[in-house]
Short mmCIF file of C-alpha atoms and ligand atoms in Angstrom, two decimals:
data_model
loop_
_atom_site.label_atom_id
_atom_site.label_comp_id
_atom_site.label_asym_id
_atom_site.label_seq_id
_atom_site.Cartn_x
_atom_site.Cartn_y
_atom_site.Cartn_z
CA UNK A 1 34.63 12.87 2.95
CA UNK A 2 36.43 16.14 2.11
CA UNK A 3 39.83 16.21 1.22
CA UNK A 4 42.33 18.24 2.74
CA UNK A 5 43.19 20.60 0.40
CA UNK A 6 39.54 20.91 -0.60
CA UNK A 7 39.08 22.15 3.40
CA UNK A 8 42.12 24.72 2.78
CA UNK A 9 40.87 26.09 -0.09
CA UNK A 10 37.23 26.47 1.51
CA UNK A 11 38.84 28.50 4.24
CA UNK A 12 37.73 28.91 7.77
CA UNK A 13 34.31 30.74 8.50
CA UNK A 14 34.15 31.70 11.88
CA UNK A 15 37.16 31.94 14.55
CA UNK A 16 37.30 32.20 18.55
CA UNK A 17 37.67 35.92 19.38
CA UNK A 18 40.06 35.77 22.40
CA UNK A 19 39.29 38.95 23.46
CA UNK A 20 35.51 38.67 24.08
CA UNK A 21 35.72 35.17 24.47
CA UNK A 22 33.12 34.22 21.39
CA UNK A 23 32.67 33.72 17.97
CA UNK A 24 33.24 35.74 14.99
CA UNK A 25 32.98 36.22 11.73
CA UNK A 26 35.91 37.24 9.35
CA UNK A 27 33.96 40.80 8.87
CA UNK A 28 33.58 41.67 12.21
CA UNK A 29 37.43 41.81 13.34
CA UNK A 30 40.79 43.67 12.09
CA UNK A 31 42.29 41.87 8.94
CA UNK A 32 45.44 39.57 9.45
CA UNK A 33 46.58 38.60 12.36
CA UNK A 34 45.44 41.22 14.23
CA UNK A 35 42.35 39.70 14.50
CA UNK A 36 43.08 38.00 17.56
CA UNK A 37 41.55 34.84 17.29
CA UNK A 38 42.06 31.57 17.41
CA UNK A 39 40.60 28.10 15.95
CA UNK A 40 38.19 26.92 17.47
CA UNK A 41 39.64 22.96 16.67
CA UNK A 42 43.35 23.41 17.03
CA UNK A 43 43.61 26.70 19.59
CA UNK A 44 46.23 27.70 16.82
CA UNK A 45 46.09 32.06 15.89
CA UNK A 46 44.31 32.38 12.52
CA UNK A 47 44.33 35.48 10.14
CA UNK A 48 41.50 36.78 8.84
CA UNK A 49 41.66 36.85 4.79
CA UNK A 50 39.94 40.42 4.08
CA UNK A 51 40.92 39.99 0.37
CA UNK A 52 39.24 41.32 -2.82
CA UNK A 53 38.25 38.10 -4.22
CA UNK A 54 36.88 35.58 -2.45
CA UNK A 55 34.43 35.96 0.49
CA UNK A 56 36.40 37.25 3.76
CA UNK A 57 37.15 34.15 5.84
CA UNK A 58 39.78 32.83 8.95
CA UNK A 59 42.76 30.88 7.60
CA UNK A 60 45.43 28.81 10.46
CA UNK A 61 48.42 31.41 10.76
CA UNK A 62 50.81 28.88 9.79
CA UNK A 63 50.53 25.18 8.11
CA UNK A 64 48.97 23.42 10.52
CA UNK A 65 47.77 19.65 9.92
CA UNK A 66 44.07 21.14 11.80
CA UNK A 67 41.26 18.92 9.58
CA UNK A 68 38.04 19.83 10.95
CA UNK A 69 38.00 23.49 11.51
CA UNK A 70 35.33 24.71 9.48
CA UNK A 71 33.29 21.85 11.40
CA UNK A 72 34.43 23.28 14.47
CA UNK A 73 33.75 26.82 14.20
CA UNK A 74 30.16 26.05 12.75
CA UNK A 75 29.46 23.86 15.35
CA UNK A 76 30.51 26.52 17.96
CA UNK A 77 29.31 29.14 16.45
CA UNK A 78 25.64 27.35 16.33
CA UNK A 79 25.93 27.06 19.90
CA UNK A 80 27.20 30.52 20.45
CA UNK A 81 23.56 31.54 18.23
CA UNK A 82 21.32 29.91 20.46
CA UNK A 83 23.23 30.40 23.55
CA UNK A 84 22.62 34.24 23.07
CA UNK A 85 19.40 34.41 21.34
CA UNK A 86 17.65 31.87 23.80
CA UNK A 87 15.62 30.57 21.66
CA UNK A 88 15.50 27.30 19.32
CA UNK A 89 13.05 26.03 16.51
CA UNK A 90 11.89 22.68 17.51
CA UNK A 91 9.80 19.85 16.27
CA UNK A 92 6.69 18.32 16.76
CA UNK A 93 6.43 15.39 18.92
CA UNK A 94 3.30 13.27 19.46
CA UNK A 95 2.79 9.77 20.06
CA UNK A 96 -0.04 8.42 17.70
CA UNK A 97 -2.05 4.75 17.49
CA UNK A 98 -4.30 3.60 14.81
CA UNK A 99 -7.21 2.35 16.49
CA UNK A 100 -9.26 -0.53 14.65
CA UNK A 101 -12.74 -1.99 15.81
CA UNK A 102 -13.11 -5.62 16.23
CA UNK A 103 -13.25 -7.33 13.03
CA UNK A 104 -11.71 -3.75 11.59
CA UNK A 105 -14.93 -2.44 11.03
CA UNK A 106 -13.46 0.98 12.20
CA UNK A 107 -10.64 2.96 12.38
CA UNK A 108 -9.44 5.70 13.85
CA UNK A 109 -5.69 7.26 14.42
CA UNK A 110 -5.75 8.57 18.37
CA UNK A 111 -2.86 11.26 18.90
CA UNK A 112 -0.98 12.68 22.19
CA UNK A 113 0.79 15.77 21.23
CA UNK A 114 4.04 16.10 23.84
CA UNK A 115 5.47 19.28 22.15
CA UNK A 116 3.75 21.99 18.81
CA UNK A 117 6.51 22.83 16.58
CA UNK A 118 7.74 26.23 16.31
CA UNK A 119 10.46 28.76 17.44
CA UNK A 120 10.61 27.81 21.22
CA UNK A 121 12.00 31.07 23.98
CA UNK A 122 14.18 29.18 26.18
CA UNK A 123 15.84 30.23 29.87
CA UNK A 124 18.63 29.70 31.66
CA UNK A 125 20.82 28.61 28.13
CA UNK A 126 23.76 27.70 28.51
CA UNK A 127 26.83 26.26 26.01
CA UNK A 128 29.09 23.86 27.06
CA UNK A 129 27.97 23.10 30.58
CA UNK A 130 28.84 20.19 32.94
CA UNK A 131 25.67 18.45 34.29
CA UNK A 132 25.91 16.06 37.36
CA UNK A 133 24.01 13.03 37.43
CA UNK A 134 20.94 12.27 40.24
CA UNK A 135 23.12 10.12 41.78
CA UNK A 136 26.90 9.93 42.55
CA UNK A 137 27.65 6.55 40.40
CA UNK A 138 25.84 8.67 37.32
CA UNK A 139 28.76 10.35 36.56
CA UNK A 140 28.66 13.78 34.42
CA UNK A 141 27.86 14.68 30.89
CA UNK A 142 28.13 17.77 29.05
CA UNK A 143 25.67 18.80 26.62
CA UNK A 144 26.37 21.47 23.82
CA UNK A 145 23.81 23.26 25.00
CA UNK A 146 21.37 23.07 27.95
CA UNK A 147 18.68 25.10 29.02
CA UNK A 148 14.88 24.87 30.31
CA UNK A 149 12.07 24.43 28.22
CA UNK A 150 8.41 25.00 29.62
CA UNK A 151 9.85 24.60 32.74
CA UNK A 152 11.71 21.13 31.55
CA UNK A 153 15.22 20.63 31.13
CA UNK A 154 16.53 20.75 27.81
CA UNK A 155 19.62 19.16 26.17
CA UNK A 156 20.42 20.48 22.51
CA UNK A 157 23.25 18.54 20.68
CA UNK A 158 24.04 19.86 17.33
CA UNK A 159 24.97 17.56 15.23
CA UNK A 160 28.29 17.47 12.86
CA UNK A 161 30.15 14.80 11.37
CA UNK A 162 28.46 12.22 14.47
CA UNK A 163 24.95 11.92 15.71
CA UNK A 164 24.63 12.10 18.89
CA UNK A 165 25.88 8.67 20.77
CA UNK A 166 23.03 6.43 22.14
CA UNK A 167 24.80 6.17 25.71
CA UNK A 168 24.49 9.89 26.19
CA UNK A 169 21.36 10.10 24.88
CA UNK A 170 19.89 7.07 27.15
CA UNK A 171 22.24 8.72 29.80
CA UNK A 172 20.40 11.90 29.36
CA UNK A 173 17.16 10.93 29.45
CA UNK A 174 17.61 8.90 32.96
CA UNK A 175 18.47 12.21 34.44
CA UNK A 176 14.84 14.04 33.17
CA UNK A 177 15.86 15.85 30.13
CA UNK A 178 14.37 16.41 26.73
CA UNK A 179 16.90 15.79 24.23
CA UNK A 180 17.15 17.51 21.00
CA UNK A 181 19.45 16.92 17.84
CA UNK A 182 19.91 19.54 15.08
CA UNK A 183 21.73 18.27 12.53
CA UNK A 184 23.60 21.19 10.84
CA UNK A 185 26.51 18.41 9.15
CA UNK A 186 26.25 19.75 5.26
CA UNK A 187 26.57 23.75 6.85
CA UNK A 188 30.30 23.75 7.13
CA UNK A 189 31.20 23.91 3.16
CA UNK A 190 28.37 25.96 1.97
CA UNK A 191 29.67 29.21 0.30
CA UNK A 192 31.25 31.50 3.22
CA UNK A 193 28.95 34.11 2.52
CA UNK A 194 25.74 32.42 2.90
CA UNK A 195 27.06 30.00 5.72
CA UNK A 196 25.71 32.58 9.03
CA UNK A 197 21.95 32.66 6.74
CA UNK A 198 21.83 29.14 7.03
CA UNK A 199 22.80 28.54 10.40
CA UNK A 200 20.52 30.94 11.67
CA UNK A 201 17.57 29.13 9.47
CA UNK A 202 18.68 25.85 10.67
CA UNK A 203 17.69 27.06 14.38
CA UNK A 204 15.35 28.93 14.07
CA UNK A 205 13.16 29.58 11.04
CA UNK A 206 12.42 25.76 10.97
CA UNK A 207 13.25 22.60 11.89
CA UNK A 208 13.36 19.91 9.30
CA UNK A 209 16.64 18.56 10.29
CA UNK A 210 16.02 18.43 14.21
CA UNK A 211 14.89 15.76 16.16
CA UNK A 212 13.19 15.02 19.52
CA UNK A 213 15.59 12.16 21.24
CA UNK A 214 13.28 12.03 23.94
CA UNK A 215 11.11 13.98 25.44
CA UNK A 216 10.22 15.12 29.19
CA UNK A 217 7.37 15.04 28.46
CA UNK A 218 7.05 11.83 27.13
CA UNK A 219 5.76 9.19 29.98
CA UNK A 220 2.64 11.79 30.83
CA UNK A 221 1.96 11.77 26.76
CA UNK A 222 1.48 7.70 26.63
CA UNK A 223 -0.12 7.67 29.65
CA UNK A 224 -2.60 10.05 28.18
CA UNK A 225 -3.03 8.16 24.79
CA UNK A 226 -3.97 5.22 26.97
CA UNK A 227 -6.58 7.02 28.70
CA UNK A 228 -7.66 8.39 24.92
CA UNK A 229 -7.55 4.96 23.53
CA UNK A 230 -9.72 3.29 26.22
CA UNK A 231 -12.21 6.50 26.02
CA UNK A 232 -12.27 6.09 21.83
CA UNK A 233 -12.91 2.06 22.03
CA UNK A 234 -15.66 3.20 24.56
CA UNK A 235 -17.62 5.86 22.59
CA UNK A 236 -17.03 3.70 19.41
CA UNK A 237 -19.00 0.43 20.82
CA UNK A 238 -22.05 1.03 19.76
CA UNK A 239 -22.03 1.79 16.23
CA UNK A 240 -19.17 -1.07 16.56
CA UNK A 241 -21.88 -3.40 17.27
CA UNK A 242 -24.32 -2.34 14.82
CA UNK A 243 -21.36 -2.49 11.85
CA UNK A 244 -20.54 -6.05 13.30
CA UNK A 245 -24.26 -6.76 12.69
CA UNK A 246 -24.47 -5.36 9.84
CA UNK A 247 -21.70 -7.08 8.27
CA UNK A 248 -22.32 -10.42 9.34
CA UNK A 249 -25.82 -9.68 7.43
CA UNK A 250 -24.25 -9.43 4.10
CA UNK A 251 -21.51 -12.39 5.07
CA UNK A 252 -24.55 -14.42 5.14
CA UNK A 253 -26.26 -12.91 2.02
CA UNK A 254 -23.12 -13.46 -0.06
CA UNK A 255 -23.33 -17.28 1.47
CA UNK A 256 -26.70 -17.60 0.14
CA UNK A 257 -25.30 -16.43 -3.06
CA UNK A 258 -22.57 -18.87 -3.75
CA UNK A 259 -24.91 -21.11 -2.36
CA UNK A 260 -27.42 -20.43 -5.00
CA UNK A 261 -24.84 -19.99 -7.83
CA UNK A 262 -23.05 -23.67 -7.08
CA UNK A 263 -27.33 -24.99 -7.67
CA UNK A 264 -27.47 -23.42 -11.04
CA UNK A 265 -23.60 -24.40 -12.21
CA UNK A 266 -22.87 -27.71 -13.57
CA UNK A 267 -21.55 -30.68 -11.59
CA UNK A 268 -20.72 -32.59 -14.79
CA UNK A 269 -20.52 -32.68 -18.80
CA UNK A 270 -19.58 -34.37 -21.88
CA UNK A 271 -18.68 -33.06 -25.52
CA UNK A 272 -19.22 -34.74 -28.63
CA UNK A 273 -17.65 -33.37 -31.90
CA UNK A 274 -20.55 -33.11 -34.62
CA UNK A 275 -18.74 -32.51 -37.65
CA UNK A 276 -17.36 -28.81 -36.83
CA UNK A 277 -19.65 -28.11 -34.00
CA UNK A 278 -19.18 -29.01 -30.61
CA UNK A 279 -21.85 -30.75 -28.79
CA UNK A 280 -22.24 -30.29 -24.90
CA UNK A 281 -24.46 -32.28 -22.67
CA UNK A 282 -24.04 -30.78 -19.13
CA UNK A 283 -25.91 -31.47 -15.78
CA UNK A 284 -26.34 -29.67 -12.94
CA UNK A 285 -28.48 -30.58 -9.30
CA UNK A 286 -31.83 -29.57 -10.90
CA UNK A 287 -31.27 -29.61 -15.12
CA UNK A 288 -29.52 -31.52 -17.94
CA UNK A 289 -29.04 -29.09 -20.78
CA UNK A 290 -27.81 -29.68 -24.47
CA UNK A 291 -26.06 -27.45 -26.78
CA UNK A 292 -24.77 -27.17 -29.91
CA UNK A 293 -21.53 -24.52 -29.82
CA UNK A 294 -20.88 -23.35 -33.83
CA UNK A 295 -23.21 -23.54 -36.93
CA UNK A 296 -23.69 -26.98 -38.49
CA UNK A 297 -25.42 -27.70 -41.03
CA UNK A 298 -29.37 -29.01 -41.16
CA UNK A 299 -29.16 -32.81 -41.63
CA UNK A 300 -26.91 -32.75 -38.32
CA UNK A 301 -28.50 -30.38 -36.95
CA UNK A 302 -32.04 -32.29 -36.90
CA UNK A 303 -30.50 -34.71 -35.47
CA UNK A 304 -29.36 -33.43 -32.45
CA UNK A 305 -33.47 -31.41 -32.34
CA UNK A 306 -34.72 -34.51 -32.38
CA UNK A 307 -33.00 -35.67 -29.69
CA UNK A 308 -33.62 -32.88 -27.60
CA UNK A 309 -37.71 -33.15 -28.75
CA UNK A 310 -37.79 -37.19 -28.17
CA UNK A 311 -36.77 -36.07 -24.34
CA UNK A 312 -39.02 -33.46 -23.88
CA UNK A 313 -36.21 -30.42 -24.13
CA UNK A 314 -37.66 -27.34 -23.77
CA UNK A 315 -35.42 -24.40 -25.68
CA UNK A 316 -34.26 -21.80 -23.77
CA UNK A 317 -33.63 -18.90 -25.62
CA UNK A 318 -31.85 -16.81 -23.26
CA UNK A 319 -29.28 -19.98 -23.04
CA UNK A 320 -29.40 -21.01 -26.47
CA UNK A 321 -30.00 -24.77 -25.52
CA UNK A 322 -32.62 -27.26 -24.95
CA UNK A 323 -33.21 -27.77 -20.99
CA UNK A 324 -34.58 -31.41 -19.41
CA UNK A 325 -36.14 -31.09 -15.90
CA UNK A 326 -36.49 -35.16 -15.12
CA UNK A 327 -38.31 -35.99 -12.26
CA UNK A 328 -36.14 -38.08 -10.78
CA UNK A 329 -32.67 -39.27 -11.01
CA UNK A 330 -30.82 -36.30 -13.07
CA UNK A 331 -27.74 -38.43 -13.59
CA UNK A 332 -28.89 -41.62 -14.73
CA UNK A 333 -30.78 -38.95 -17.44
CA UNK A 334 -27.95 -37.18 -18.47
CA UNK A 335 -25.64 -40.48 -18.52
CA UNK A 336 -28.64 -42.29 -21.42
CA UNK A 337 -28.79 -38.45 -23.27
CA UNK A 338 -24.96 -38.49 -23.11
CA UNK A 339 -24.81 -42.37 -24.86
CA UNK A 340 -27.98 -41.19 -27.26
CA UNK A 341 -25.74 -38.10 -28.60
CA UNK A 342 -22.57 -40.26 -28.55
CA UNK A 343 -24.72 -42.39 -30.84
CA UNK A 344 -26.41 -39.65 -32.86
CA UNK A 345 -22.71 -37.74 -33.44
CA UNK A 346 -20.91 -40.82 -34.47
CA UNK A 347 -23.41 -41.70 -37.29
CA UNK A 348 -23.65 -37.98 -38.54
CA UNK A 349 -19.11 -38.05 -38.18
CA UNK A 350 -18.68 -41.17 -39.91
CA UNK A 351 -18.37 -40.53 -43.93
CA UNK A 352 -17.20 -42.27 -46.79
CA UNK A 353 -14.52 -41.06 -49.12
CA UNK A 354 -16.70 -40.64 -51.95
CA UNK A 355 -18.53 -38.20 -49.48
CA UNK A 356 -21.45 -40.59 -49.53
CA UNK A 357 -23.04 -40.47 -45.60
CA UNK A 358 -23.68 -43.96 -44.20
CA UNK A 359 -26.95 -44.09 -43.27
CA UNK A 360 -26.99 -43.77 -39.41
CA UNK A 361 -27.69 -46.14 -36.81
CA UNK A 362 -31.25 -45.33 -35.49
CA UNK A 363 -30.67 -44.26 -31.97
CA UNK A 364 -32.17 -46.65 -29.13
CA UNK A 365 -35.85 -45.92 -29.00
CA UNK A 366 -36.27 -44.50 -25.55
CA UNK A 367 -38.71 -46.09 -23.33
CA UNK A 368 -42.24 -44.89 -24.05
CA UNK A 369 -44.90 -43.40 -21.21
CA UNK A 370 -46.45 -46.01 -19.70
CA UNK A 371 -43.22 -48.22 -19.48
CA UNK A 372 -42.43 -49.14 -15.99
CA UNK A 373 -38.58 -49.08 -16.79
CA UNK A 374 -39.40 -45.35 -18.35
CA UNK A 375 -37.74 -42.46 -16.02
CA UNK A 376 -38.47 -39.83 -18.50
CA UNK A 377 -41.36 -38.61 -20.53
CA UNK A 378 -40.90 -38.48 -24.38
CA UNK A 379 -41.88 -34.50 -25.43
CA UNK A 380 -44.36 -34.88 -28.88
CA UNK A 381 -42.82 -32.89 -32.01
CA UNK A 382 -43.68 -29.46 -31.54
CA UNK A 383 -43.90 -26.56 -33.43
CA UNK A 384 -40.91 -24.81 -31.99
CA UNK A 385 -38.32 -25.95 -34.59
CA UNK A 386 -38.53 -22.64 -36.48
CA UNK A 387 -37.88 -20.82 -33.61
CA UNK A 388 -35.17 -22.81 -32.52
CA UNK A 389 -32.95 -23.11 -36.02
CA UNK A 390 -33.79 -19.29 -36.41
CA UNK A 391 -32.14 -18.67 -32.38
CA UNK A 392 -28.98 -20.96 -33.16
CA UNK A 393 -28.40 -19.33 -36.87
CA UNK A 394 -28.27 -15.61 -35.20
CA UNK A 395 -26.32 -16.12 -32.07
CA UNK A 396 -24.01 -19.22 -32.95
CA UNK A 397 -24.20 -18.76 -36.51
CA UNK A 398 -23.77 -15.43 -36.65
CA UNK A 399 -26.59 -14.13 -39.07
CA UNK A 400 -28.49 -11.12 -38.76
CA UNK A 401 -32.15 -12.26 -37.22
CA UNK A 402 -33.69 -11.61 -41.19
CA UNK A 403 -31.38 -13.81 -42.64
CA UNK A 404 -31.45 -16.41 -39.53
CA UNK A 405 -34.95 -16.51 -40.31
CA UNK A 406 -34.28 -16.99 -44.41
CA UNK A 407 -32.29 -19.95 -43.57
CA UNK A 408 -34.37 -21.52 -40.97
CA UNK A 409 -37.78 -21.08 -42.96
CA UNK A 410 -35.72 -23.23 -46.32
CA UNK A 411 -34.29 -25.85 -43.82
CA UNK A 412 -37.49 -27.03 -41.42
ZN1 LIG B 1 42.87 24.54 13.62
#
């Protein structure tokens, strides 16, 4: 961590005074050894170092091989500070749930606050003193500092180069006490002058590196939050139940929804090339529908509106495709339109090399009304043609609606 010679350099800050029996600073005694104190790690004489340069510090009289006595004398020294001043900055300490409603339709964080944060006034402190266990077999601890605090006894450890070891901890909370770390671990090699300002913010201007242990308060606090927690679940029931209501509503809404959307989708469908244009026949649970994806030109395109016209297709505009509503039997209907498109596309796809079109194979005459065998009534011609090239020139071929209409009005 630090190296020896590093800790040398740094100097000592604060040495035992021997004769008032407490800690000191390098300003407050005679310079040189007849400052009369001692290190606070290695009981050795130091001299205090009242120089012109550096900040006045404590330095071991001779070479010793003493490692940790900056550590030491901060460490004391913090107890020394809190010992006389009686007072200590502590931390909050609560014990908090998050509360959810069945179903988490609410929530709600619940909190038992054992101890407010602030600067505490503390009685009876007391460094360094040897606490007896409740029982004989307990054995004896000795906490840096102990005192009462609201009545409850307190056990502050300052923290150095170890946290405070579970045992003692768990040892000291047995026995009734609060426990409190401050962790004052990076004070020790901070420049000498400003080492006393820390400390003395450390303990008691805030308290971002102390920590509650345990508390005595502690078992009253969760007892508490249980109360809190059954008296929260109890004033939340009713709008609990009217949330669960509520939401199973819209569960069954959104149901209905999917429901509704699977009807319209299709279960099934088939795609023909016709020449560049893609042909799709799809079918859902109540429609067949036929559509011709890209601009192609009229000859093929007649072909595939007279289809549509010879099955009674009504164009949909919206969709851009001709819709079949059989009576009966959707899928036998869209398995013939499927064959009657293969048949239609195949003719139209089939060219000669001297770019000479066969002449197609008429399609199957469907069965007319009147036919027994007939599932599906046979639509007359109607006058919708216009309407329909103009639709499938603006939105598939991309024309502006004048010009749609330009080019529909020379090809019908
Ligand atoms: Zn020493």
């Amino acid at each position: 961590m630090h190296h020896e010679r590093q800790i040398k350099q740094h100097g000592i800050p604060f040495g035992w005074h021997v004769p008032t029996q407490r800690m000191v600073d390098a300003s407050s005694v005679a310079n040189g050894l007849a400052c009369e104190c001692i290190c606070s790690a290695c009981s050795a004489p130091l001299q205090a170092k009242q120089g012109k340069v550096r900040a006045w510090h404590f330095a071991h009289h001779t070479d010793t091989n003493c490692q940790h006595a900056a550590e030491a004398a901060v460490h004391r020294m913090a107890k020394q500070l809190i010992e006389e001043r009686q007072q200590v900055h502590v931390p909050e300490r609560s014990f908090r749930k998050m509360l959810h409603g069945e179903k988490q339709v609410w929530s709600e964080e619940i909190a038992v606050t054992v101890q407010g944060s602030g600067l505490q006034v503390l009685t009876g402190c007391v460094a360094e003193k040897t606490i007896y266990g409740n029982n004989p077999q307990d054995g004896i601890r000795r906490p840096d500092v102990l005192a009462l605090l609201d009545g409850h006894p307190l056990a502050i450890e300052i923290r150095n180069t170890h946290e405070v070891d579970i045992e003692k901890a768990a040892w000291l909370k047995q026995q009734g006490y609060s426990v409190l770390e401050i962790d004052i671990a990076d004070t020790a090699f901070e420049p000498m002058e400003s080492i006393t300002t820390l400390l003395e913010r450390r303990l008691f201007a805030n308290s971002h590196l102390a920590q509650w242990l345990c508390h005595a308060g502690d078992d009253a606090a969760k007892r508490q939050l249980i109360e809190l927690e059954a008296d929260t679940r109890a004033k939340r029931r009713e709008e609990e139940l009217f949330l669960l209501a509520e939401m199973e509503a819209k569960a069954l809404a959104e149901q209905k929804r999917i429901a509704a959307r699977a009807r319209l989708q299709d279960i099934d469908d088939f795609r023909l090339r016709l020449e560049d244009c893609t042909v799709r026949i799809g079918r859902n649970i109540r429609r067949v529908s036929l559509k011709v994806h890209g601009f192609t030109a009229k000859p093929a395109f007649s072909k595939i509106m007279n289809l549509a016209h010879r099955y009674g297709g009504q164009f949909n505009k919206k969709g851009k495709c001709w819709e079949f509503q059989p009576k009966q039997d959707i899928e036998a209907f869209f398995l013939q339109l499927c064959s009657e498109a293969e048949m239609v596309c195949l003719g139209t796809n089939r060219r000669t090399p001297g770019g000479v079109a066969p002449i197609p194979t008429p399609p199957t005459t469907p069965n007319v009304d009147g036919d027994s065998q007939s599932t599906f009534r046979i639509a007359p011609e109607t006058d919708e043609r216009f309407e329909e090239r103009a639709a499938i020139l603006q939105y598939d071929g991309g024309f502006s609606r004048q010009e749609a209409e330009e080019l529909a009005g020379q090809n019908i």
